[in-house]
Short mmCIF file of C-alpha atoms in Angstrom, two decimals:
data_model
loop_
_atom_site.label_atom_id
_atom_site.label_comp_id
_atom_site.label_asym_id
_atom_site.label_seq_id
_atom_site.Cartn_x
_atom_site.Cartn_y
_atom_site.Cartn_z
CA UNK I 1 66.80 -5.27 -44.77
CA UNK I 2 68.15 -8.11 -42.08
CA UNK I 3 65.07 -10.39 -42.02
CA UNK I 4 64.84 -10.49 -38.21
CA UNK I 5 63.78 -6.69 -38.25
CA UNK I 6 61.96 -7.74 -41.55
CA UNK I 7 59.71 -10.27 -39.43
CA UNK I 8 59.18 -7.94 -36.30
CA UNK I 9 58.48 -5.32 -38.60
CA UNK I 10 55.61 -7.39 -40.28
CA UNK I 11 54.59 -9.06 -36.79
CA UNK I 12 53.88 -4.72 -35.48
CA UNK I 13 52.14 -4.26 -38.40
CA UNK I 14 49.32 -7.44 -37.94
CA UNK I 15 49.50 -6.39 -34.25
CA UNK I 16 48.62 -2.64 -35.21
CA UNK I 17 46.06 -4.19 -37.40
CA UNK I 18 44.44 -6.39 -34.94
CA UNK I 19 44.19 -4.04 -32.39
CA UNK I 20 42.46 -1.61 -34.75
CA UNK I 21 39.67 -4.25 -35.33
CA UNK I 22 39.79 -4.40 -31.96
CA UNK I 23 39.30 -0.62 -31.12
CA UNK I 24 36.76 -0.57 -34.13
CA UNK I 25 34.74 -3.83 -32.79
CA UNK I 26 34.67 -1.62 -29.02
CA UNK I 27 33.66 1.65 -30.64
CA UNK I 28 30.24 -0.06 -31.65
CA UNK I 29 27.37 0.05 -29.23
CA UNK I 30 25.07 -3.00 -30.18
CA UNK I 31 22.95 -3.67 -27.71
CA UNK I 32 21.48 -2.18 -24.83
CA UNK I 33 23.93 -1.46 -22.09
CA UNK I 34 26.39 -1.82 -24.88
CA UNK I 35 27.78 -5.29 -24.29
CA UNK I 36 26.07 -8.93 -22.63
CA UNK I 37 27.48 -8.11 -19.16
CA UNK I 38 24.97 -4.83 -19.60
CA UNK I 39 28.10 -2.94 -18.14
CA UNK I 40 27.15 0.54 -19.53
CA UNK I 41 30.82 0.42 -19.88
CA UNK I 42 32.62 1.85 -23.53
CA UNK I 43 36.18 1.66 -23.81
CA UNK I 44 35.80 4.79 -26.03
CA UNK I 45 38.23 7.77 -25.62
CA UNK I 46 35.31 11.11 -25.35
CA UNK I 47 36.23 14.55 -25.60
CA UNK I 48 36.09 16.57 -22.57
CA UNK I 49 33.63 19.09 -24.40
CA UNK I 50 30.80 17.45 -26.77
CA UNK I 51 29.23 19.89 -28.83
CA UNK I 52 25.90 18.63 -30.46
CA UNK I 53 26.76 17.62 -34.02
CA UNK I 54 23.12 16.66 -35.37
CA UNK I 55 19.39 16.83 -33.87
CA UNK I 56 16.67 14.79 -36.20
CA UNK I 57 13.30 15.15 -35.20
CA UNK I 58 11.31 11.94 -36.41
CA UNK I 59 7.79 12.91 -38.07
CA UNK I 60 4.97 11.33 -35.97
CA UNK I 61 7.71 10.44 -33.94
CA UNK I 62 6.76 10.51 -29.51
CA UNK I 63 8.41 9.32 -26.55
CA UNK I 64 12.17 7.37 -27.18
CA UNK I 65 11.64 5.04 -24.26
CA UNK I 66 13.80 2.53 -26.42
CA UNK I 67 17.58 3.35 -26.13
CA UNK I 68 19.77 3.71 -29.26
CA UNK I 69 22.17 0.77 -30.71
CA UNK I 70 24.91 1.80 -33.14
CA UNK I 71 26.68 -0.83 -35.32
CA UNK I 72 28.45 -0.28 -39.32
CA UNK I 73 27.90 3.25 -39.26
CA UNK I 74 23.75 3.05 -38.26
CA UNK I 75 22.00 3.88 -35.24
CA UNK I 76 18.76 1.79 -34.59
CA UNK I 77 15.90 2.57 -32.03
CA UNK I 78 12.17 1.88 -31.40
CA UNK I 79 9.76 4.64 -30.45
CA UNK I 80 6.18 4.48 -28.76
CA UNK I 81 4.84 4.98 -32.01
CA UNK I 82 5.17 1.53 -32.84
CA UNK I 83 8.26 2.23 -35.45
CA UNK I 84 11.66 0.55 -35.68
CA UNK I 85 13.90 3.44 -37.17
CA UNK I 86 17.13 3.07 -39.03
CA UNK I 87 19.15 6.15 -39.14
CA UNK I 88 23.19 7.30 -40.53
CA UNK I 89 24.64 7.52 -37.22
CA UNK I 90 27.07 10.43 -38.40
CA UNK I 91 24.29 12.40 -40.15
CA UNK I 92 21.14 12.04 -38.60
CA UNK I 93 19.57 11.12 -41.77
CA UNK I 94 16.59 8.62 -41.57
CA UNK I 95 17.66 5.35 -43.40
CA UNK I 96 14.22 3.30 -42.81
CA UNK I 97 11.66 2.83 -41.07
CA UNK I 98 9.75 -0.33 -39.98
CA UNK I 99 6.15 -0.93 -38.56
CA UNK I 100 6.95 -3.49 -36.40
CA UNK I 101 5.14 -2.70 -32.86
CA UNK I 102 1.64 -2.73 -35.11
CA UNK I 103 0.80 0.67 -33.91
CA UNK I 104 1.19 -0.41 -29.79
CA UNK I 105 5.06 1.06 -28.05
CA UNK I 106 8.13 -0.41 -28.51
CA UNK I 107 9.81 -0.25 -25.11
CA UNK I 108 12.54 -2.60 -26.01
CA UNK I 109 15.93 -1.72 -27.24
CA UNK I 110 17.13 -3.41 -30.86
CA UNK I 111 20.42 -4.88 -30.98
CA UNK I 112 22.78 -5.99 -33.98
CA UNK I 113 24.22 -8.83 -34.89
CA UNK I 114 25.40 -10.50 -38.31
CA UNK I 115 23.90 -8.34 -40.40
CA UNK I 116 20.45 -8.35 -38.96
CA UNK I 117 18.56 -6.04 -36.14
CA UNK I 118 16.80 -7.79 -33.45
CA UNK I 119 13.64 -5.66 -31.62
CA UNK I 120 10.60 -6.88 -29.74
CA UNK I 121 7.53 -5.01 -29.68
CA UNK I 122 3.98 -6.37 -29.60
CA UNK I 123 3.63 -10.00 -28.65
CA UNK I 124 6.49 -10.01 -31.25
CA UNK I 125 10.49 -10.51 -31.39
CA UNK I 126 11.61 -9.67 -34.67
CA UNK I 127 14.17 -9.86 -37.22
CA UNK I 128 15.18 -7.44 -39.73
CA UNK I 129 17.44 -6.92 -41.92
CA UNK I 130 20.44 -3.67 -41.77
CA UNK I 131 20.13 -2.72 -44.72
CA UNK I 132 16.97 -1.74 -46.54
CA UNK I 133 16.21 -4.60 -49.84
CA UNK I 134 14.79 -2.69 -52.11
CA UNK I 135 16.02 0.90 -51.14
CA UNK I 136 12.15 2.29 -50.39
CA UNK I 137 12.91 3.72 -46.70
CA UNK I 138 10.32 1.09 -45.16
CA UNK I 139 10.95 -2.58 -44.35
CA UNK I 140 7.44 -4.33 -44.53
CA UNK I 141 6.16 -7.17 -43.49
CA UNK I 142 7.60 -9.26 -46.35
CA UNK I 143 10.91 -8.22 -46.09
CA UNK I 144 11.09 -8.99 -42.18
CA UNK I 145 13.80 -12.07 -41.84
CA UNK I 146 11.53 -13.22 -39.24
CA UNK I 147 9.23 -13.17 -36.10
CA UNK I 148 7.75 -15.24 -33.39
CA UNK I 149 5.03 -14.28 -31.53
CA UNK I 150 4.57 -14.47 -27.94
CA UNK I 151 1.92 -15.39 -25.80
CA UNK I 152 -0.26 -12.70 -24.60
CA UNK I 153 0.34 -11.19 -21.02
CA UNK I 154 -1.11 -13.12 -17.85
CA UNK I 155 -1.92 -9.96 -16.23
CA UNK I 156 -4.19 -9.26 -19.25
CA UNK I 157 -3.25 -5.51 -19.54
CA UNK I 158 0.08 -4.76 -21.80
CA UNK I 159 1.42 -7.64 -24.14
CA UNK I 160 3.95 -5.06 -25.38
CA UNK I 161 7.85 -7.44 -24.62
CA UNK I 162 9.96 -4.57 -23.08
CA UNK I 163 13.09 -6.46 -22.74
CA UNK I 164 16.03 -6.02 -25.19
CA UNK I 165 17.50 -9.39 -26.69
CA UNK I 166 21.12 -10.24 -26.05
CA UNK I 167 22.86 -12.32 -28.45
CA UNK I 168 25.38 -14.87 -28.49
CA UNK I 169 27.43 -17.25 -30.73
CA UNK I 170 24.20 -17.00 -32.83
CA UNK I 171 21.55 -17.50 -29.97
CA UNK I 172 18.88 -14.68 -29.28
CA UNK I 173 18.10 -14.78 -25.21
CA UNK I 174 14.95 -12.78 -23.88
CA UNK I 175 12.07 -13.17 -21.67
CA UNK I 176 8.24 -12.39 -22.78
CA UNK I 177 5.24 -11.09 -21.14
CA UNK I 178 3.88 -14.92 -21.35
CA UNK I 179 6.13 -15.89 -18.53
CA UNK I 180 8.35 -17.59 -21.03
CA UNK I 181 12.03 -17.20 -21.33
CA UNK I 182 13.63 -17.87 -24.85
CA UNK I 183 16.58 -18.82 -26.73
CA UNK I 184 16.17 -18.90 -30.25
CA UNK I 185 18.21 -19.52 -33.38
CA UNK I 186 18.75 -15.80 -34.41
CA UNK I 187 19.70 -16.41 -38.12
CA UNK I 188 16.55 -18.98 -38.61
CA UNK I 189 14.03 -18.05 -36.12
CA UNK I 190 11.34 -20.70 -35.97
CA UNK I 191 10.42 -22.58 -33.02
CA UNK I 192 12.66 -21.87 -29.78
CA UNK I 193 15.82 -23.67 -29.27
CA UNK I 194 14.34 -23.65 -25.54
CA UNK I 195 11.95 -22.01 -23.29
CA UNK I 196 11.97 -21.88 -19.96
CA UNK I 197 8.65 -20.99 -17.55
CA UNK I 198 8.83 -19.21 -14.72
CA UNK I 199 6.43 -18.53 -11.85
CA UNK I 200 6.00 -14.33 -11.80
CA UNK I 201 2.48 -13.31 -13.66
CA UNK I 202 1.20 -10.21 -15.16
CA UNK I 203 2.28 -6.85 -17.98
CA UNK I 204 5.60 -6.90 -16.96
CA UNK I 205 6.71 -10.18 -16.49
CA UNK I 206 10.61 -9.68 -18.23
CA UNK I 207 10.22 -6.08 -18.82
CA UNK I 208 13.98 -6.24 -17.75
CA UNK I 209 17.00 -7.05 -20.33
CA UNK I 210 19.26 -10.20 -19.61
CA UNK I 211 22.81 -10.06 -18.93
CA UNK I 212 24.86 -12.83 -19.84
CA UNK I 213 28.30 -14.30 -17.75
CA UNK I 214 30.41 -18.02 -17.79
CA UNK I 215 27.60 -20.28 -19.61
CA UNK I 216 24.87 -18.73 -17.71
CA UNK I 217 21.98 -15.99 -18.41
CA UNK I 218 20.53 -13.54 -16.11
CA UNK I 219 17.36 -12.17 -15.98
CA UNK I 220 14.59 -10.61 -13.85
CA UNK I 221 11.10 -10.20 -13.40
CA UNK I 222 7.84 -9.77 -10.93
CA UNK I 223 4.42 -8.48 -11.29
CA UNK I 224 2.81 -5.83 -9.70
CA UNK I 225 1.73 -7.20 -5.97
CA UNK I 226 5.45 -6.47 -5.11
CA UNK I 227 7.14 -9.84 -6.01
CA UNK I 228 9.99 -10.38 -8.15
CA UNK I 229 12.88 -12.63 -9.14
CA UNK I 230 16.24 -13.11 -10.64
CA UNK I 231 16.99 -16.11 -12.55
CA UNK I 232 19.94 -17.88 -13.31
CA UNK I 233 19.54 -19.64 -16.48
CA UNK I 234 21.69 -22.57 -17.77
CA UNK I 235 22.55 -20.88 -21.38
CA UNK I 236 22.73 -24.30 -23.25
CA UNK I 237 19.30 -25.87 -21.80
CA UNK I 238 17.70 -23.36 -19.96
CA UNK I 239 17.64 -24.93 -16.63
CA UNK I 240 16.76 -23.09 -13.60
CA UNK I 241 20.58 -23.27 -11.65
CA UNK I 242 18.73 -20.72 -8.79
CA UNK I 243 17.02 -17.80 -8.48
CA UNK I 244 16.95 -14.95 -5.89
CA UNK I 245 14.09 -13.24 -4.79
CA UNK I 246 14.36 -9.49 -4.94
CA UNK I 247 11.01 -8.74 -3.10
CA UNK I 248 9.55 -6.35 -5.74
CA UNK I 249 9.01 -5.70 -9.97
CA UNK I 250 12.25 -5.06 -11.66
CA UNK I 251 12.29 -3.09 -14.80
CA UNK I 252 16.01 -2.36 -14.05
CA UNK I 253 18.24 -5.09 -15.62
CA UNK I 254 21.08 -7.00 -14.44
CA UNK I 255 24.81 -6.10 -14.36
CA UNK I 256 27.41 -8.51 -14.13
CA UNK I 257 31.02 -7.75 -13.21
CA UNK I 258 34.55 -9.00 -11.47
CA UNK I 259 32.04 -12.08 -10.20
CA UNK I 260 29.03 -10.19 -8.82
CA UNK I 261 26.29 -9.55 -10.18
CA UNK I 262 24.20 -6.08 -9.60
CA UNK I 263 20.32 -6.12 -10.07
CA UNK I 264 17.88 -3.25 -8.30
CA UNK I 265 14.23 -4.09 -7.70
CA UNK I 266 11.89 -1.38 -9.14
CA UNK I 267 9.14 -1.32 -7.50
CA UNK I 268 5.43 -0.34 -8.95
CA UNK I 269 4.27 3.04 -9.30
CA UNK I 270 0.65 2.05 -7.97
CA UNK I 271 1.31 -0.69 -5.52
CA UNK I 272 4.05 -2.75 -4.44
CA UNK I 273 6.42 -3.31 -1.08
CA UNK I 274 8.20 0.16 -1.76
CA UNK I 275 11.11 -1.21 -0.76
CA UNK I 276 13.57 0.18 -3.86
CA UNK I 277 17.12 -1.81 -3.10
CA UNK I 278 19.98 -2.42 -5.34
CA UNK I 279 21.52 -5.90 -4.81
CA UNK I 280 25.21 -7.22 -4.84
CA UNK I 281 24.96 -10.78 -5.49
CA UNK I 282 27.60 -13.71 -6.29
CA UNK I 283 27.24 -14.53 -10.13
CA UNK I 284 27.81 -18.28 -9.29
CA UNK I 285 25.03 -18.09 -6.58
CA UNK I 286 25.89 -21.34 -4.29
CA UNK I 287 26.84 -22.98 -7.06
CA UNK I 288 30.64 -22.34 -5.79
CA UNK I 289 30.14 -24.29 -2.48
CA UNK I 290 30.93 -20.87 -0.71
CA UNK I 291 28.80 -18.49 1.41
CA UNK I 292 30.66 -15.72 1.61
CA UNK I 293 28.10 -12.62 1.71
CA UNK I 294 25.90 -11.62 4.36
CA UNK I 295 22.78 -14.02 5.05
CA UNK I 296 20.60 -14.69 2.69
CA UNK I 297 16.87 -13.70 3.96
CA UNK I 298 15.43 -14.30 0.68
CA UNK I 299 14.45 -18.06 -0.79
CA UNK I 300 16.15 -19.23 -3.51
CA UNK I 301 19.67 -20.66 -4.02
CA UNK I 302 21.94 -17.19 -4.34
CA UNK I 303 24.74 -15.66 -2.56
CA UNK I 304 23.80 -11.75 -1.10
CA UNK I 305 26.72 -10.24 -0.39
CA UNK I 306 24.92 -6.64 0.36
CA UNK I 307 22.28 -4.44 -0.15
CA UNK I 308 22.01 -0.52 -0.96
CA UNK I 309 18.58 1.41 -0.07
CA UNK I 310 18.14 3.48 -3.19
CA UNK I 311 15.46 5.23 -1.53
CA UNK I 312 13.02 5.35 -4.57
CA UNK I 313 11.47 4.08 -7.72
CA UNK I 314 14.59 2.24 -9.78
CA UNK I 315 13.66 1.99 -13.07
CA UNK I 316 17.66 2.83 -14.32
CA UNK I 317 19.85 -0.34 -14.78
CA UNK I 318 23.60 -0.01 -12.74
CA UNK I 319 26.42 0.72 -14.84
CA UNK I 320 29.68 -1.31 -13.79
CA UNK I 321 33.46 -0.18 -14.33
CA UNK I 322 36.78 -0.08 -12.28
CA UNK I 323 34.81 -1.70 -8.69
CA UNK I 324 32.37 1.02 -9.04
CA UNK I 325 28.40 0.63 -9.79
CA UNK I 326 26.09 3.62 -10.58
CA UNK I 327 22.60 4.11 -10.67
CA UNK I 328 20.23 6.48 -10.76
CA UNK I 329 16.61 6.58 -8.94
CA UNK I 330 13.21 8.67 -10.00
CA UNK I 331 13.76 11.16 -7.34
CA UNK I 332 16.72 12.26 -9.31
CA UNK I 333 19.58 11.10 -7.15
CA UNK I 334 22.81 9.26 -9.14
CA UNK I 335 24.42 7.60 -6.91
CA UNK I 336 28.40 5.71 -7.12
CA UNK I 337 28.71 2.59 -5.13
CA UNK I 338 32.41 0.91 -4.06
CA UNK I 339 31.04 -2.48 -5.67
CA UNK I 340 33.40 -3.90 -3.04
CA UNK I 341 31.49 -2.62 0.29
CA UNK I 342 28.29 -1.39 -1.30
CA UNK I 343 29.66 2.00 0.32
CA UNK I 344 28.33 4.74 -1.29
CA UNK I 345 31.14 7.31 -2.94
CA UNK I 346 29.23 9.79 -4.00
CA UNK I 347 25.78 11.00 -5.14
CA UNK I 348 24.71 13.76 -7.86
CA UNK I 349 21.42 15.10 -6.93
CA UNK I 350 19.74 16.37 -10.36
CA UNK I 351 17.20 18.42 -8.60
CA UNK I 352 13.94 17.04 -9.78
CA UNK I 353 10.56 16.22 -8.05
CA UNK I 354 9.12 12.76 -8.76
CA UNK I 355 5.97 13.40 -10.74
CA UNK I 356 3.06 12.41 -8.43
CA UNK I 357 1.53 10.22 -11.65
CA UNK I 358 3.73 9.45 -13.36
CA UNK I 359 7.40 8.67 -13.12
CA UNK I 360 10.10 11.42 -13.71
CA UNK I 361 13.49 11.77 -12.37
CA UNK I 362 16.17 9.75 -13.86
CA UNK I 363 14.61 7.34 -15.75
CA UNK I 364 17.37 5.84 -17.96
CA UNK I 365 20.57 4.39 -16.98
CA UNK I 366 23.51 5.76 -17.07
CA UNK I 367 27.08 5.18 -19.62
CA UNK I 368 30.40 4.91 -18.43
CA UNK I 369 33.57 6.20 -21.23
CA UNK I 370 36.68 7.76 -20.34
CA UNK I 371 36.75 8.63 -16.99
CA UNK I 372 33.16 10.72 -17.33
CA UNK I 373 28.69 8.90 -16.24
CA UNK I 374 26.88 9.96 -19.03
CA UNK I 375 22.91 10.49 -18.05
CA UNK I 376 19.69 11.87 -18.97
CA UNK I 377 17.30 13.32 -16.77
CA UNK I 378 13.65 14.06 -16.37
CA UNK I 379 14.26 18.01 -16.87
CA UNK I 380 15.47 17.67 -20.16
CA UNK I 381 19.31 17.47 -19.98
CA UNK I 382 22.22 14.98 -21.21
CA UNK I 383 24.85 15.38 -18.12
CA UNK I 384 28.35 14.27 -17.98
CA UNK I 385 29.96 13.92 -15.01
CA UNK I 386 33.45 12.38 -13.39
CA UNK I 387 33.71 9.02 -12.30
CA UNK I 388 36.19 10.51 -9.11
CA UNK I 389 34.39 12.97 -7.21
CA UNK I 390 36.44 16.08 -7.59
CA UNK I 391 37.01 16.98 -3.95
CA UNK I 392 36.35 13.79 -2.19
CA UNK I 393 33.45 14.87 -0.17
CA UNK I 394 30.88 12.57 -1.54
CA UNK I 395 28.64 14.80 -3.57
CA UNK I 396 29.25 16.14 -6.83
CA UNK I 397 28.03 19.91 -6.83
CA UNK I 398 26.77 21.49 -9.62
CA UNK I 399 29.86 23.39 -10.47
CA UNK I 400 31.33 19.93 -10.42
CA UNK I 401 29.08 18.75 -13.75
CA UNK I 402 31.84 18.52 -16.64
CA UNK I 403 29.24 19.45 -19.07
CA UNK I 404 25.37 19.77 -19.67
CA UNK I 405 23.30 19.62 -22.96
CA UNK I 406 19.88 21.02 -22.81
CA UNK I 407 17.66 18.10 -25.54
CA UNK I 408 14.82 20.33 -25.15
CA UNK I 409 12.56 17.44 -22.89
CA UNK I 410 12.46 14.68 -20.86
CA UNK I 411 14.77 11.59 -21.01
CA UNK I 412 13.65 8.28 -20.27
CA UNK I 413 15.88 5.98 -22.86
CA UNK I 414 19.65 5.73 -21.65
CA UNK I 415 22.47 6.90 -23.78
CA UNK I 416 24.81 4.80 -25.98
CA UNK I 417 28.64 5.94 -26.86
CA UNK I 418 29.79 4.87 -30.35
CA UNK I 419 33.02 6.10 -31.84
CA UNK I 420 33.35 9.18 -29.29
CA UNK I 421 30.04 10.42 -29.59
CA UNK I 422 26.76 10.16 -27.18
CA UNK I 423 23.53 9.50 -28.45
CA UNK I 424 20.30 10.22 -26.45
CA UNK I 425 16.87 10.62 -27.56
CA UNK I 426 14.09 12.62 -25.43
CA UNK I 427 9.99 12.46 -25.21
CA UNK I 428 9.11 14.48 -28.29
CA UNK I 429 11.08 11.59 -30.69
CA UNK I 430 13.54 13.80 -31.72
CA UNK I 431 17.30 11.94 -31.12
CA UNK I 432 20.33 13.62 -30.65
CA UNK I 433 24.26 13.33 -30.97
CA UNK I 434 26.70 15.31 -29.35
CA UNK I 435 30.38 14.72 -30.75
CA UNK I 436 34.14 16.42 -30.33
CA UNK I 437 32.84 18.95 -33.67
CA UNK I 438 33.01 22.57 -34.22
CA UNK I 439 30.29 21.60 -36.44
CA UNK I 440 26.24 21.06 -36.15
CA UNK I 441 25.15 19.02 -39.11
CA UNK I 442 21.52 18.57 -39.74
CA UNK I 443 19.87 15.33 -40.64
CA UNK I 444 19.59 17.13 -44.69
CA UNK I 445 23.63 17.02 -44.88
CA UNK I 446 23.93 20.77 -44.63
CA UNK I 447 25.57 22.60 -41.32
CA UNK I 448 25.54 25.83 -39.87
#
């Protein structure tokens, strides 16, 4: 063989092979929001029909507010029963389970990295291992890597963390109901690398996840007498570098993408400004020496560039991909936003009433995967719809809905898309994947 064609020959082959870690590294979901610009955003290619490949229904199991992460073949979530649960993503068989919320919710969503799962619960971030040491089905106490507890809440109600942890170069970043945010060592633990205090009091102080961009982390919070702040976080050190005010609570987290960054304020389901916006925002605030947004009303050092009146409650976090940003609110609406103009393109109205106590609607936030918004809602049903509205006249119509899956109650937790399949999990703590199969496997390994 001439050894020119020889070498290109062998320099395909590591190219075919490094793009296959590549494609296998993106078909992973291990975080919430799937990645640290909490896009929403999987570059995985999804069937046109899913058909539901396995349900598992979780003994003692209740409401998945926590959102699925799947990394090496697992799928980890938390449930409001206090348990961490470890299940075969392509099965549905429970792996383990952990204890770790002592009995009180776990809101947060885990995420994976180097061989360990990261969740916060009570008063508690913690560290556990992947895989089960002894083989038992429960990770104890003992076998935890590690934890650090929290201060308890300044509001003096919840001391339940509800933000998820992003992870970098070996650095765990969240904020705690203390008014604290952290950086730790995620392989150690121990003291904080740095912590950072911030001026918003009260049970949901961070109950947002951060997002992570260019040295810097992002990350909101308020309290309930409808105030509320981003931060921009120095990622070495900590420092403040500015901070916009959004006006209101945020449980919605950040979204970061081509430069801007996309946060919605929440507001509070018993008081509160009720003034429900989703903000465009520069990522480098006026860092860049430039002003080029609309003026700034708020205090603080950031760049607005435009507003969107969601009309509602936001407690779903935008979804970024291609210059468009979607969203959903509790009255049920999903809206698509030019992230350009802050233009609306289109909105999907789900049909549901907002529950008078208690939220409903769409809850979660939505996924973005091959051309299709992936998105629970608060009657029970895992929709997929097209990221181009069909006919260009703003709405998509029912008959426009590529598919719908029935998951038998109410979604509140946000879907994740790992190797072509969608994962969802609904009220009743039973968690679902829908897959290109013929097949429906149950969580024993049999099918029908």
């Amino acid at each position: 063989m001439n050894k020119a064609l020889a070498m290109l020959m062998t320099i395909a082959a590591l190219a075919a092979l490094e793009v296959g870690k590549a494609d296998t590294t993106a078909a992973e979901w291990t975080k919430f929001r799937g990645d640290l610009q909490n896009t929403g955003y999987s570059p995985d290619r999804v069937a046109e029909k899913l058909e539901l490949r396995w349900e598992t229904e979780l003994p003692g199991a209740r409401e998945f507010w926590s959102s699925p992460c799947i990394a090496g073949g697992k799928l980890f979530v938390g449930n409001q029963d206090g348990c961490l649960y470890c299940l075969d993503a392509a099965t549905g068989r429970l792996v383990w389970t952990s204890a770790i919320g002592s009995q009180y919710p776990i809101y947060a969503s885990p995420a994976v990295d180097g061989g360990m799962v990261f969740c916060a619960s009570y008063r508690t971030i913690s560290a556990l291992p992947v895989e089960d040491p002894d083989g038992d089905g429960h990770i104890n106490l003992a076998e935890v890597a590690w934890e650090y507890v929290v201060g308890p809440s300044t509001g003096g109600v919840n001391d339940v963390v509800a933000g998820s942890p992003a992870i970098k170069d070996g650095r765990l970043y969240l904020g705690a109901v203390d008014q604290y945010f952290y950086c730790f060592d995620a392989t150690k633990g121990g003291e904080p690398v740095w912590d950072t205090y911030t001026m918003y009091r009260g049970q949901h102080a961070f109950a947002s996840s951060p997002a992570m961009a260019d040295g810097k982390v992002f990350a909101a919070t308020g309290e309930q007498r409808g105030a509320g702040r981003l931060y921009c976080f120095d990622e070495a050190d900590g420092k403040i570098l500015w901070a916009f005010d959004n006006h209101d609570m945020t449980f919605s987290s950040p979204a970061i993408a081509d430069g801007k960054i996309f946060i919605a304020n929440s507001g509070d389901w018993i008081q509160g400004n009720r003034d429900h916006r989703l903000f465009c925002l520069d990522v480098d605030g006026f860092l860049d020496g430039v002003d080029d947004g609309e003026p700034d009303e708020h205090t603080g050092g950031s760049d607005l560039i435009w507003t969107y009146d969601m009309g509602d409650y936001v407690f779903s976090s935008p979804a970024c991909h291609a210059g468009r940003v979607f969203v959903g609110c509790t009255s049920g609406i999903l809206v698509c936003i030019d992230a350009e103009s802050g233009r609306r393109v289109w909105e999907l109205n789900t049909g549901e009433q907002r529950g008078r106590m208690y939220p409903r609607g769409i809850m979660g936030s939505p996924a973005v995967a091959d051309g299709k918004v992936f998105i629970g809602t608060g009657d029970g049903r895992l929709l997929a719809v097209p990221v181009e509205d069909p006919n260009g006249d703003g709405v998509i119509d029912e008959d426009e809905i590529l598919w719908s899956h029935s998951v038998g109650r109410r979604v509140v937790c946000s879907p994740a898309i790992a190797d072509g399949c969608v994962y969802i999990g609904n009220d009743r703590g039973t968690l679902f994947c829908f897959g290109p199969s013929d097949r429906t496997d149950r969580a024993d390994g049999s099918s029908e």
